Short mmCIF file of C-alpha atoms and ligand atoms in Angstrom, two decimals:
data_model
loop_
_atom_site.label_atom_id
_atom_site.label_comp_id
_atom_site.label_asym_id
_atom_site.label_seq_id
_atom_site.Cartn_x
_atom_site.Cartn_y
_atom_site.Cartn_z
CA MET A 72 -188.53 4.44 16.25
CA LYS A 73 -186.29 7.49 16.66
CA ILE A 74 -183.00 6.96 18.48
CA GLN A 75 -182.45 10.71 19.06
CA GLY A 76 -183.49 11.39 22.66
CA ALA A 77 -184.54 7.80 23.34
CA THR A 78 -183.50 5.78 26.38
CA VAL A 79 -181.74 2.57 25.35
CA LEU A 80 -180.82 -0.55 27.34
CA VAL A 81 -178.20 -2.88 25.86
CA THR A 82 -177.44 -6.25 27.49
CA GLY A 83 -173.87 -7.56 27.42
CA ALA A 84 -172.68 -4.02 26.72
CA ASN A 85 -169.21 -4.34 28.23
CA ARG A 86 -167.55 -5.90 25.16
CA GLY A 87 -168.01 -7.19 21.62
CA ILE A 88 -171.17 -6.32 19.69
CA GLY A 89 -172.88 -5.00 22.82
CA LYS A 90 -170.18 -2.39 23.41
CA ALA A 91 -170.49 -1.27 19.77
CA LEU A 92 -174.28 -1.10 20.13
CA ALA A 93 -174.03 1.14 23.20
CA GLU A 94 -171.52 3.41 21.42
CA GLU A 95 -173.71 3.62 18.32
CA ALA A 96 -176.77 4.53 20.40
CA LEU A 97 -174.81 7.41 21.96
CA ALA A 98 -173.49 8.49 18.55
CA ARG A 99 -177.09 8.70 17.27
CA GLY A 100 -178.11 11.00 20.10
CA ALA A 101 -179.82 8.62 22.50
CA GLY A 102 -180.82 10.56 25.62
CA LYS A 103 -179.55 7.83 27.93
CA VAL A 104 -177.84 4.48 27.35
CA TYR A 105 -177.95 1.85 30.08
CA ALA A 106 -175.02 -0.48 29.48
CA ALA A 107 -175.93 -3.72 31.24
CA ALA A 108 -173.23 -6.19 32.22
CA ARG A 109 -172.78 -9.03 34.66
CA ASP A 110 -170.01 -6.91 36.19
CA PRO A 111 -170.76 -3.20 35.63
CA LYS A 112 -167.11 -2.38 36.47
CA THR A 113 -166.14 -3.90 33.09
CA VAL A 114 -168.16 -1.23 31.22
CA THR A 115 -165.59 1.27 29.91
CA THR A 116 -167.61 3.33 27.41
CA PRO A 117 -167.73 7.02 28.38
CA GLY A 118 -171.21 8.49 28.57
CA VAL A 119 -173.20 5.32 29.29
CA VAL A 120 -174.85 4.37 32.58
CA PRO A 121 -173.48 0.98 33.69
CA VAL A 122 -176.07 -1.33 35.29
CA LYS A 123 -175.74 -4.84 36.67
CA LEU A 124 -177.58 -7.59 34.82
CA ASP A 125 -177.05 -11.30 34.46
CA ILE A 126 -179.78 -12.25 31.98
CA THR A 127 -180.21 -15.66 33.62
CA ASP A 128 -181.00 -14.16 37.03
CA PRO A 129 -184.78 -13.57 37.38
CA ALA A 130 -184.39 -11.43 40.52
CA GLN A 131 -181.85 -9.09 38.88
CA ILE A 132 -184.04 -8.81 35.78
CA ALA A 133 -187.17 -7.98 37.82
CA GLU A 134 -185.28 -5.44 39.93
CA LEU A 135 -183.83 -3.67 36.89
CA ALA A 136 -187.15 -3.60 35.02
CA ALA A 137 -188.86 -2.09 38.10
CA LEU A 138 -186.13 0.57 38.31
CA LEU A 139 -185.73 1.48 34.62
CA THR A 140 -189.23 2.56 33.65
CA ASP A 141 -187.83 5.15 31.20
CA VAL A 142 -186.53 2.61 28.67
CA ASP A 143 -187.74 3.03 25.07
CA ILE A 144 -185.48 0.51 23.36
CA VAL A 145 -184.26 -2.84 24.71
CA VAL A 146 -181.42 -4.48 22.81
CA ASN A 147 -181.11 -8.15 23.74
CA ASN A 148 -177.50 -8.75 22.79
CA ALA A 149 -175.86 -10.83 25.55
CA GLY A 150 -175.17 -14.40 24.53
CA VAL A 151 -172.75 -17.29 24.67
CA ALA A 152 -171.37 -19.99 22.38
CA LEU A 153 -170.51 -22.88 24.69
CA SER A 154 -171.01 -26.15 22.89
CA THR A 155 -170.22 -27.65 19.53
CA SER A 156 -171.85 -31.07 19.48
CA ILE A 157 -175.31 -32.45 20.29
CA VAL A 158 -173.84 -35.91 20.85
CA ASN A 159 -170.52 -35.27 22.54
CA ASP A 160 -171.01 -32.18 24.69
CA ASP A 161 -172.19 -32.31 28.25
CA LEU A 162 -175.98 -31.88 28.47
CA GLU A 163 -175.65 -29.30 31.24
CA THR A 164 -173.51 -27.11 28.96
CA ILE A 165 -176.07 -27.41 26.17
CA ARG A 166 -178.88 -26.49 28.59
CA ARG A 167 -176.84 -23.55 29.90
CA GLU A 168 -176.46 -22.20 26.36
CA MET A 169 -180.24 -22.32 25.87
CA GLU A 170 -180.70 -20.70 29.28
CA VAL A 171 -178.60 -17.68 28.25
CA ASN A 172 -179.45 -17.35 24.54
CA TYR A 173 -183.19 -18.14 24.64
CA TYR A 174 -184.54 -17.87 28.18
CA GLY A 175 -182.31 -14.82 28.80
CA PRO A 176 -183.83 -12.55 26.12
CA LEU A 177 -187.24 -14.10 26.81
CA GLN A 178 -187.09 -13.10 30.48
CA VAL A 179 -185.69 -9.63 29.76
CA SER A 180 -188.36 -9.02 27.09
CA ARG A 181 -191.16 -10.16 29.43
CA ALA A 182 -189.88 -7.95 32.23
CA PHE A 183 -189.74 -4.82 30.02
CA ALA A 184 -192.94 -5.61 28.06
CA ALA A 185 -195.18 -3.29 30.12
CA THR A 186 -192.75 -0.34 29.96
CA LEU A 187 -192.14 -0.80 26.23
CA THR A 188 -195.87 -1.10 25.55
CA ALA A 189 -196.63 2.07 27.54
CA ARG A 190 -193.87 3.96 25.70
CA GLU A 191 -194.60 2.33 22.30
CA GLY A 192 -190.97 1.31 22.27
CA HIS A 193 -188.79 -1.18 20.48
CA LEU A 194 -187.07 -4.52 21.10
CA LEU A 195 -184.12 -5.83 19.12
CA ILE A 196 -182.72 -9.34 19.47
CA VAL A 197 -179.22 -10.10 18.22
CA ASN A 198 -179.64 -13.41 16.42
CA SER A 199 -177.48 -15.13 13.83
CA ALA A 200 -177.26 -16.63 10.36
CA LEU A 201 -177.22 -19.81 12.47
CA SER A 202 -180.88 -19.16 13.38
CA TRP A 203 -181.54 -20.70 9.98
CA ALA A 204 -178.82 -23.29 9.36
CA VAL A 205 -176.31 -25.49 11.11
CA ILE A 206 -172.70 -25.84 10.13
CA PRO A 207 -170.36 -28.39 11.75
CA GLY A 208 -169.48 -27.44 15.30
CA THR A 209 -172.48 -25.19 15.87
CA SER A 210 -175.54 -27.44 16.32
CA PRO A 211 -176.59 -26.70 19.93
CA TYR A 212 -175.80 -22.98 19.54
CA ALA A 213 -177.78 -22.83 16.30
CA ALA A 214 -180.79 -24.34 18.11
CA THR A 215 -180.64 -21.51 20.67
CA LYS A 216 -180.59 -18.91 17.91
CA ALA A 217 -183.47 -20.60 16.05
CA ALA A 218 -185.46 -20.47 19.28
CA SER A 219 -184.50 -16.84 19.78
CA TRP A 220 -185.60 -15.99 16.21
CA MET A 221 -189.01 -17.49 16.99
CA LEU A 222 -189.01 -15.52 20.25
CA ALA A 223 -188.80 -12.34 18.16
CA ASN A 224 -191.71 -13.49 15.99
CA GLY A 225 -193.78 -14.38 19.05
CA LEU A 226 -193.08 -11.06 20.76
CA ARG A 227 -194.20 -9.26 17.62
CA LEU A 228 -197.60 -10.97 17.88
CA GLU A 229 -197.97 -10.55 21.63
CA LEU A 230 -196.78 -6.93 21.86
CA PRO A 231 -198.55 -5.08 19.05
CA LYS A 232 -197.50 -1.65 20.33
CA VAL A 233 -193.80 -2.60 20.41
CA GLY A 234 -191.57 -2.75 17.34
CA VAL A 235 -189.58 -5.99 17.22
CA THR A 236 -186.43 -6.47 15.15
CA SER A 237 -184.52 -9.74 14.77
CA LEU A 238 -180.94 -9.13 13.64
CA HIS A 239 -179.04 -11.85 11.78
CA VAL A 240 -175.36 -11.92 10.90
CA GLY A 241 -172.58 -14.42 10.13
CA TYR A 242 -169.22 -14.20 11.87
CA VAL A 243 -168.47 -10.97 13.74
CA ASP A 244 -165.02 -9.92 14.90
CA THR A 245 -165.37 -10.37 18.68
CA ASP A 246 -164.07 -12.68 21.40
CA MET A 247 -166.83 -15.16 20.52
CA ALA A 248 -165.43 -15.66 17.02
CA ALA A 249 -161.75 -15.21 17.91
CA HIS A 250 -161.00 -18.77 16.74
CA ILE A 251 -162.52 -18.15 13.28
CA THR A 252 -160.15 -17.37 10.42
CA ASP A 253 -162.88 -16.68 7.80
CA SER A 254 -163.84 -13.08 7.06
CA LYS A 255 -165.79 -11.38 9.83
CA VAL A 256 -168.04 -8.36 10.04
CA ALA A 257 -166.87 -5.50 12.30
CA PRO A 258 -169.02 -5.01 15.44
CA VAL A 259 -169.50 -1.33 14.52
CA GLU A 260 -171.13 -2.38 11.23
CA VAL A 261 -173.53 -4.68 13.10
CA ALA A 262 -174.37 -1.80 15.44
CA ARG A 263 -175.03 0.60 12.53
CA GLU A 264 -177.31 -1.90 10.80
CA ALA A 265 -179.09 -2.61 14.08
CA PHE A 266 -179.99 1.03 14.70
CA ASP A 267 -180.84 1.62 11.03
CA GLY A 268 -183.28 -1.29 11.44
CA ILE A 269 -184.77 0.17 14.60
CA GLU A 270 -185.11 3.62 12.96
CA LYS A 271 -186.99 1.97 10.04
CA ASP A 272 -189.05 -0.35 12.28
CA ALA A 273 -187.65 -3.27 10.27
CA MET A 274 -188.84 -6.70 11.41
CA GLU A 275 -185.56 -8.27 10.34
CA VAL A 276 -182.07 -6.98 9.70
CA LEU A 277 -179.79 -9.19 7.61
CA VAL A 278 -176.37 -7.64 8.08
CA ASP A 279 -174.24 -9.61 5.64
CA GLY A 280 -174.19 -11.85 2.59
CA THR A 281 -174.02 -14.98 4.76
CA SER A 282 -177.27 -14.23 6.56
CA ARG A 283 -179.01 -13.29 3.29
CA GLN A 284 -177.84 -16.47 1.52
CA VAL A 285 -178.79 -18.75 4.41
CA LYS A 286 -182.25 -17.22 4.72
CA ALA A 287 -182.84 -17.57 0.97
CA ALA A 288 -181.78 -21.23 1.15
CA LEU A 289 -184.60 -21.97 3.62
CA SER A 290 -187.08 -21.97 0.75
CA LEU A 291 -185.09 -24.72 -1.02
CA ASP A 292 -184.96 -28.45 -0.36
CA PRO A 293 -182.82 -29.09 2.79
CA SER A 294 -180.28 -30.87 0.59
CA ALA A 295 -179.24 -27.38 -0.60
CA LEU A 296 -177.82 -26.84 2.91
CA TYR A 297 -177.14 -30.35 4.17
CA GLY A 298 -176.16 -32.41 1.12
CA SER A 299 -178.25 -35.18 -0.48
N1 LIG B 920 -169.40 -13.04 17.20
C1 LIG B 920 -170.13 -13.63 16.28
O1 LIG B 920 -169.59 -14.19 15.29
C2 LIG B 920 -171.63 -13.57 16.36
C3 LIG B 920 -172.37 -13.86 15.20
C4 LIG B 920 -173.75 -13.83 15.24
C5 LIG B 920 -174.39 -13.51 16.42
N2 LIG B 920 -173.66 -13.25 17.54
C6 LIG B 920 -174.39 -12.93 18.78
O2 LIG B 920 -174.06 -11.60 19.16
C7 LIG B 920 -174.24 -11.45 20.56
C8 LIG B 920 -173.01 -10.80 21.16
O3 LIG B 920 -171.91 -11.68 20.93
P1 LIG B 920 -170.40 -11.17 20.82
O4 LIG B 920 -169.89 -11.68 19.54
O5 LIG B 920 -170.31 -9.74 21.15
O6 LIG B 920 -169.77 -12.08 21.98
P2 LIG B 920 -168.74 -11.75 23.12
O7 LIG B 920 -167.71 -10.80 22.66
O8 LIG B 920 -168.35 -13.10 23.63
O9 LIG B 920 -169.64 -10.99 24.23
C9 LIG B 920 -170.70 -11.67 24.84
C10 LIG B 920 -171.38 -10.70 25.78
O10 LIG B 920 -172.50 -11.37 26.39
C11 LIG B 920 -172.36 -11.23 27.82
N3 LIG B 920 -172.99 -12.33 28.54
C12 LIG B 920 -172.76 -13.65 28.44
N4 LIG B 920 -173.54 -14.32 29.28
C13 LIG B 920 -174.27 -13.40 29.97
C14 LIG B 920 -175.25 -13.45 30.98
N5 LIG B 920 -175.64 -14.61 31.52
N6 LIG B 920 -175.80 -12.29 31.40
C15 LIG B 920 -175.41 -11.10 30.89
N7 LIG B 920 -174.47 -10.98 29.95
C16 LIG B 920 -173.91 -12.12 29.50
C17 LIG B 920 -170.86 -11.17 28.04
O11 LIG B 920 -170.59 -10.68 29.34
P3 LIG B 920 -169.25 -11.10 30.17
O12 LIG B 920 -168.17 -10.15 29.72
O13 LIG B 920 -169.66 -10.95 31.58
O14 LIG B 920 -168.94 -12.53 29.80
C18 LIG B 920 -170.47 -10.24 26.92
O15 LIG B 920 -170.78 -8.92 27.25
C19 LIG B 920 -174.54 -12.85 21.11
O16 LIG B 920 -175.94 -12.99 21.28
C20 LIG B 920 -174.05 -13.76 20.00
O17 LIG B 920 -174.69 -15.02 20.01
C21 LIG B 920 -172.30 -13.26 17.54
#
Protein backbone atom coordinates (compact mmCIF):
# COMPACT_ATOMS: atom_id res chain seq x y z
CA MET A 1 0.00 0.00 0.00
CA LYS A 2 1.35 3.43 -0.94
CA ILE A 3 1.80 5.92 1.90
CA GLN A 4 2.08 8.92 -0.46
CA GLY A 5 -1.33 10.62 -0.42
CA ALA A 6 -2.89 8.08 1.94
CA THR A 7 -4.91 8.96 5.03
CA VAL A 8 -3.39 7.38 8.14
CA LEU A 9 -4.77 6.94 11.67
CA VAL A 10 -2.28 6.19 14.46
CA THR A 11 -3.49 5.31 17.97
CA GLY A 12 -1.46 6.48 20.96
CA ALA A 13 0.19 9.06 18.71
CA ASN A 14 1.03 11.61 21.40
CA ARG A 15 4.29 9.98 22.54
CA GLY A 16 6.69 7.07 22.14
CA ILE A 17 6.44 4.82 19.09
CA GLY A 18 3.07 6.31 18.11
CA LYS A 19 4.50 9.82 17.82
CA ALA A 20 7.33 8.47 15.65
CA LEU A 21 4.80 6.60 13.48
CA ALA A 22 2.76 9.76 12.90
CA GLU A 23 5.92 11.73 12.02
CA GLU A 24 7.11 9.00 9.64
CA ALA A 25 3.72 8.91 7.88
CA LEU A 26 3.97 12.67 7.29
CA ALA A 27 7.59 12.36 6.12
CA ARG A 28 6.48 9.77 3.53
CA GLY A 29 3.88 12.12 2.10
CA ALA A 30 0.68 10.87 3.71
CA GLY A 31 -2.18 13.14 2.65
CA LYS A 32 -3.56 13.32 6.19
CA VAL A 33 -2.45 11.86 9.52
CA TYR A 34 -4.98 11.53 12.33
CA ALA A 35 -3.00 11.41 15.57
CA ALA A 36 -5.30 9.73 18.09
CA ALA A 37 -4.74 10.20 21.80
CA ARG A 38 -6.73 9.91 25.00
CA ASP A 39 -6.06 13.62 25.43
CA PRO A 40 -5.66 15.28 22.00
CA LYS A 41 -4.05 18.32 23.69
CA THR A 42 -0.96 16.16 24.33
CA VAL A 43 -0.38 15.75 20.56
CA THR A 44 2.47 18.13 19.69
CA THR A 45 3.48 17.00 16.19
CA PRO A 46 3.04 19.79 13.62
CA GLY A 47 0.98 18.84 10.59
CA VAL A 48 -1.13 16.04 12.12
CA VAL A 49 -4.83 16.20 12.95
CA PRO A 50 -5.27 15.39 16.67
CA VAL A 51 -8.34 13.26 17.47
CA LYS A 52 -9.63 11.93 20.78
CA LEU A 53 -9.55 8.16 21.24
CA ASP A 54 -9.37 5.91 24.26
CA ILE A 55 -9.12 2.47 22.65
CA THR A 56 -11.06 0.89 25.53
CA ASP A 57 -14.08 3.16 25.02
CA PRO A 58 -16.55 1.56 22.55
CA ALA A 59 -18.58 4.77 22.13
CA GLN A 60 -15.50 6.87 21.26
CA ILE A 61 -14.31 4.19 18.82
CA ALA A 62 -17.71 3.99 17.08
CA GLU A 63 -17.98 7.78 16.88
CA LEU A 64 -14.50 8.17 15.39
CA ALA A 65 -14.99 5.35 12.86
CA ALA A 66 -18.28 6.93 11.73
CA LEU A 67 -16.54 10.29 11.30
CA LEU A 68 -13.26 9.19 9.66
CA THR A 69 -14.46 7.38 6.55
CA ASP A 70 -11.40 8.57 4.60
CA VAL A 71 -8.88 6.39 6.47
CA ASP A 72 -6.69 4.10 4.32
CA ILE A 73 -4.26 2.90 6.97
CA VAL A 74 -4.98 2.16 10.64
CA VAL A 75 -1.96 1.75 12.89
CA ASN A 76 -2.92 0.07 16.16
CA ASN A 77 -0.07 1.26 18.35
CA ALA A 78 -1.52 2.29 21.73
CA GLY A 79 -0.69 -0.11 24.52
CA VAL A 80 0.33 -0.51 28.14
CA ALA A 81 2.68 -2.62 30.24
CA LEU A 82 1.03 -2.78 33.66
CA SER A 83 1.80 -6.09 35.30
CA THR A 84 4.78 -8.33 35.82
CA SER A 85 3.47 -11.47 37.50
CA ILE A 86 0.61 -13.91 36.86
CA VAL A 87 0.67 -14.98 40.50
CA ASN A 88 1.37 -11.80 42.42
CA ASP A 89 -0.29 -9.00 40.47
CA ASP A 90 -3.84 -7.92 41.04
CA LEU A 91 -6.23 -9.70 38.64
CA GLU A 92 -7.96 -6.43 37.74
CA THR A 93 -4.62 -4.99 36.55
CA ILE A 94 -3.96 -8.08 34.45
CA ARG A 95 -7.47 -7.85 32.93
CA ARG A 96 -6.96 -4.14 32.26
CA GLU A 97 -3.77 -4.89 30.32
CA MET A 98 -5.65 -7.38 28.12
CA GLU A 99 -8.46 -4.84 27.72
CA VAL A 100 -6.05 -2.25 26.27
CA ASN A 101 -3.57 -4.44 24.36
CA TYR A 102 -5.97 -7.03 22.89
CA TYR A 103 -9.56 -5.79 23.04
CA GLY A 104 -8.39 -2.26 22.17
CA PRO A 105 -6.92 -3.06 18.73
CA LEU A 106 -9.67 -5.65 18.21
CA GLN A 107 -12.39 -3.02 18.69
CA VAL A 108 -10.59 -0.38 16.61
CA SER A 109 -10.00 -2.90 13.79
CA ARG A 110 -13.65 -4.01 13.83
CA ALA A 111 -14.88 -0.43 13.75
CA PHE A 112 -12.69 0.51 10.75
CA ALA A 113 -13.13 -2.84 8.92
CA ALA A 114 -15.85 -1.57 6.54
CA THR A 115 -13.94 1.61 5.61
CA LEU A 116 -10.66 -0.25 5.12
CA THR A 117 -12.38 -2.93 3.03
CA ALA A 118 -14.07 -0.31 0.82
CA ARG A 119 -10.75 1.52 0.35
CA GLU A 120 -8.66 -1.69 0.10
CA GLY A 121 -6.58 -0.29 2.92
CA HIS A 122 -4.13 -1.55 5.47
CA LEU A 123 -3.97 -2.38 9.19
CA LEU A 124 -0.78 -2.56 11.22
CA ILE A 125 -0.62 -3.82 14.80
CA VAL A 126 2.38 -2.95 16.96
CA ASN A 127 3.20 -6.22 18.67
CA SER A 128 6.36 -7.43 20.38
CA ALA A 129 9.08 -10.06 20.54
CA LEU A 130 7.08 -10.96 23.66
CA SER A 131 4.25 -12.18 21.39
CA TRP A 132 6.39 -15.30 21.11
CA ALA A 133 8.22 -15.71 24.42
CA VAL A 134 8.08 -14.78 28.07
CA ILE A 135 10.98 -13.45 30.07
CA PRO A 136 10.80 -12.90 33.84
CA GLY A 137 8.61 -9.95 34.74
CA THR A 138 6.61 -9.94 31.51
CA SER A 139 4.18 -12.89 31.64
CA PRO A 140 0.76 -11.15 31.63
CA TYR A 141 1.96 -8.53 29.12
CA ALA A 142 3.37 -11.24 26.86
CA ALA A 143 -0.02 -12.98 26.89
CA THR A 144 -1.67 -9.77 25.63
CA LYS A 145 0.85 -9.51 22.80
CA ALA A 146 0.42 -13.19 21.87
CA ALA A 147 -3.32 -12.58 21.67
CA SER A 148 -2.75 -9.46 19.61
CA TRP A 149 -0.47 -11.39 17.20
CA MET A 150 -3.29 -13.89 16.67
CA LEU A 151 -5.66 -10.95 16.21
CA ALA A 152 -3.53 -9.88 13.24
CA ASN A 153 -3.66 -13.40 11.79
CA GLY A 154 -7.43 -13.56 12.27
CA LEU A 155 -8.01 -10.16 10.68
CA ARG A 156 -5.98 -11.28 7.67
CA LEU A 157 -8.40 -14.18 7.14
CA GLU A 158 -11.56 -12.18 7.80
CA LEU A 159 -10.63 -9.07 5.80
CA PRO A 160 -9.25 -10.36 2.49
CA LYS A 161 -9.26 -6.90 0.87
CA VAL A 162 -7.22 -5.35 3.71
CA GLY A 163 -3.47 -5.76 4.10
CA VAL A 164 -2.55 -6.76 7.66
CA THR A 165 0.92 -6.34 9.15
CA SER A 166 2.00 -7.53 12.60
CA LEU A 167 5.11 -5.68 13.79
CA HIS A 168 7.42 -7.29 16.34
CA VAL A 169 10.31 -5.69 18.20
CA GLY A 170 12.31 -6.09 21.42
CA TYR A 171 12.95 -3.14 23.70
CA VAL A 172 12.26 0.32 22.25
CA ASP A 173 13.52 3.56 23.78
CA THR A 174 10.25 5.02 25.12
CA ASP A 175 8.61 5.70 28.48
CA MET A 176 7.39 2.09 28.53
CA ALA A 177 10.95 0.75 28.59
CA ALA A 178 12.49 3.61 30.61
CA HIS A 179 13.47 1.16 33.37
CA ILE A 180 15.39 -1.10 30.95
CA THR A 181 19.16 -0.72 30.78
CA ASP A 182 19.69 -3.19 27.88
CA SER A 183 20.11 -1.83 24.36
CA LYS A 184 16.92 -0.43 22.85
CA VAL A 185 15.75 0.33 19.34
CA ALA A 186 14.97 3.98 18.54
CA PRO A 187 11.24 4.69 17.95
CA VAL A 188 12.09 6.29 14.58
CA GLU A 189 13.62 2.99 13.41
CA VAL A 190 10.45 1.12 14.41
CA ALA A 191 8.40 3.68 12.48
CA ARG A 192 10.58 3.33 9.36
CA GLU A 193 10.33 -0.46 9.43
CA ALA A 194 6.58 -0.23 10.01
CA PHE A 195 5.95 1.90 6.92
CA ASP A 196 8.43 -0.11 4.83
CA GLY A 197 6.33 -3.15 5.80
CA ILE A 198 3.08 -1.43 4.85
CA GLU A 199 4.57 -0.28 1.51
CA LYS A 200 5.58 -3.91 0.77
CA ASP A 201 2.32 -5.41 2.10
CA ALA A 202 4.43 -7.52 4.47
CA MET A 203 2.44 -9.79 6.77
CA GLU A 204 5.07 -9.47 9.48
CA VAL A 205 7.80 -6.99 10.27
CA LEU A 206 10.58 -8.17 12.57
CA VAL A 207 12.42 -4.99 13.47
CA ASP A 208 15.41 -6.28 15.40
CA GLY A 209 17.62 -9.27 16.16
CA THR A 210 15.65 -10.04 19.33
CA SER A 211 12.37 -10.49 17.50
CA ARG A 212 14.03 -12.57 14.76
CA GLN A 213 15.79 -14.85 17.29
CA VAL A 214 12.67 -15.36 19.40
CA LYS A 215 10.53 -16.19 16.39
CA ALA A 216 13.13 -18.69 15.12
CA ALA A 217 13.21 -20.33 18.57
CA LEU A 218 9.48 -21.13 18.33
CA SER A 219 10.29 -24.03 16.02
CA LEU A 220 12.58 -25.56 18.68
CA ASP A 221 11.72 -27.53 21.80
CA PRO A 222 10.42 -25.09 24.50
CA SER A 223 13.49 -25.91 26.59
CA ALA A 224 15.44 -23.70 24.14
CA LEU A 225 13.55 -20.73 25.64
CA TYR A 226 12.57 -21.94 29.10
CA GLY A 227 15.36 -24.27 30.25
CA SER A 228 15.08 -28.05 30.68
N1 LIG B 1 8.73 0.26 24.41
C1 LIG B 1 8.96 -1.00 24.16
O1 LIG B 1 10.01 -1.57 24.58
C2 LIG B 1 8.01 -1.79 23.29
C3 LIG B 1 8.46 -3.00 22.73
C4 LIG B 1 7.61 -3.74 21.94
C5 LIG B 1 6.33 -3.29 21.71
N2 LIG B 1 5.90 -2.13 22.28
C6 LIG B 1 4.51 -1.71 22.01
O2 LIG B 1 4.55 -0.48 21.31
C7 LIG B 1 3.34 0.25 21.53
C8 LIG B 1 3.67 1.67 21.93
O3 LIG B 1 4.42 1.62 23.14
P1 LIG B 1 5.46 2.75 23.57
O4 LIG B 1 6.73 2.06 23.85
O5 LIG B 1 5.41 3.88 22.63
O6 LIG B 1 4.81 3.13 24.99
P2 LIG B 1 4.55 4.52 25.69
O7 LIG B 1 5.64 5.47 25.39
O8 LIG B 1 4.24 4.14 27.09
O9 LIG B 1 3.23 5.06 24.95
C9 LIG B 1 2.03 4.33 25.06
C10 LIG B 1 0.98 5.05 24.24
O10 LIG B 1 -0.24 4.30 24.31
C11 LIG B 1 -1.28 5.21 24.73
N3 LIG B 1 -2.35 4.52 25.45
C12 LIG B 1 -2.28 3.75 26.55
N4 LIG B 1 -3.49 3.31 26.89
C13 LIG B 1 -4.37 3.85 25.99
C14 LIG B 1 -5.76 3.77 25.80
N5 LIG B 1 -6.56 3.09 26.64
N6 LIG B 1 -6.30 4.42 24.74
C15 LIG B 1 -5.53 5.13 23.90
N7 LIG B 1 -4.20 5.27 24.03
C16 LIG B 1 -3.64 4.62 25.07
C17 LIG B 1 -0.56 6.22 25.61
O11 LIG B 1 -1.38 7.35 25.80
P3 LIG B 1 -1.28 8.28 27.14
O12 LIG B 1 -0.17 9.27 26.88
O13 LIG B 1 -2.63 8.87 27.24
O14 LIG B 1 -0.96 7.35 28.29
C18 LIG B 1 0.67 6.45 24.76
O15 LIG B 1 0.37 7.29 23.68
C19 LIG B 1 2.58 -0.54 22.61
O16 LIG B 1 1.59 -1.34 21.98
C20 LIG B 1 3.66 -1.41 23.23
O17 LIG B 1 3.12 -2.58 23.83
C21 LIG B 1 6.71 -1.36 23.05
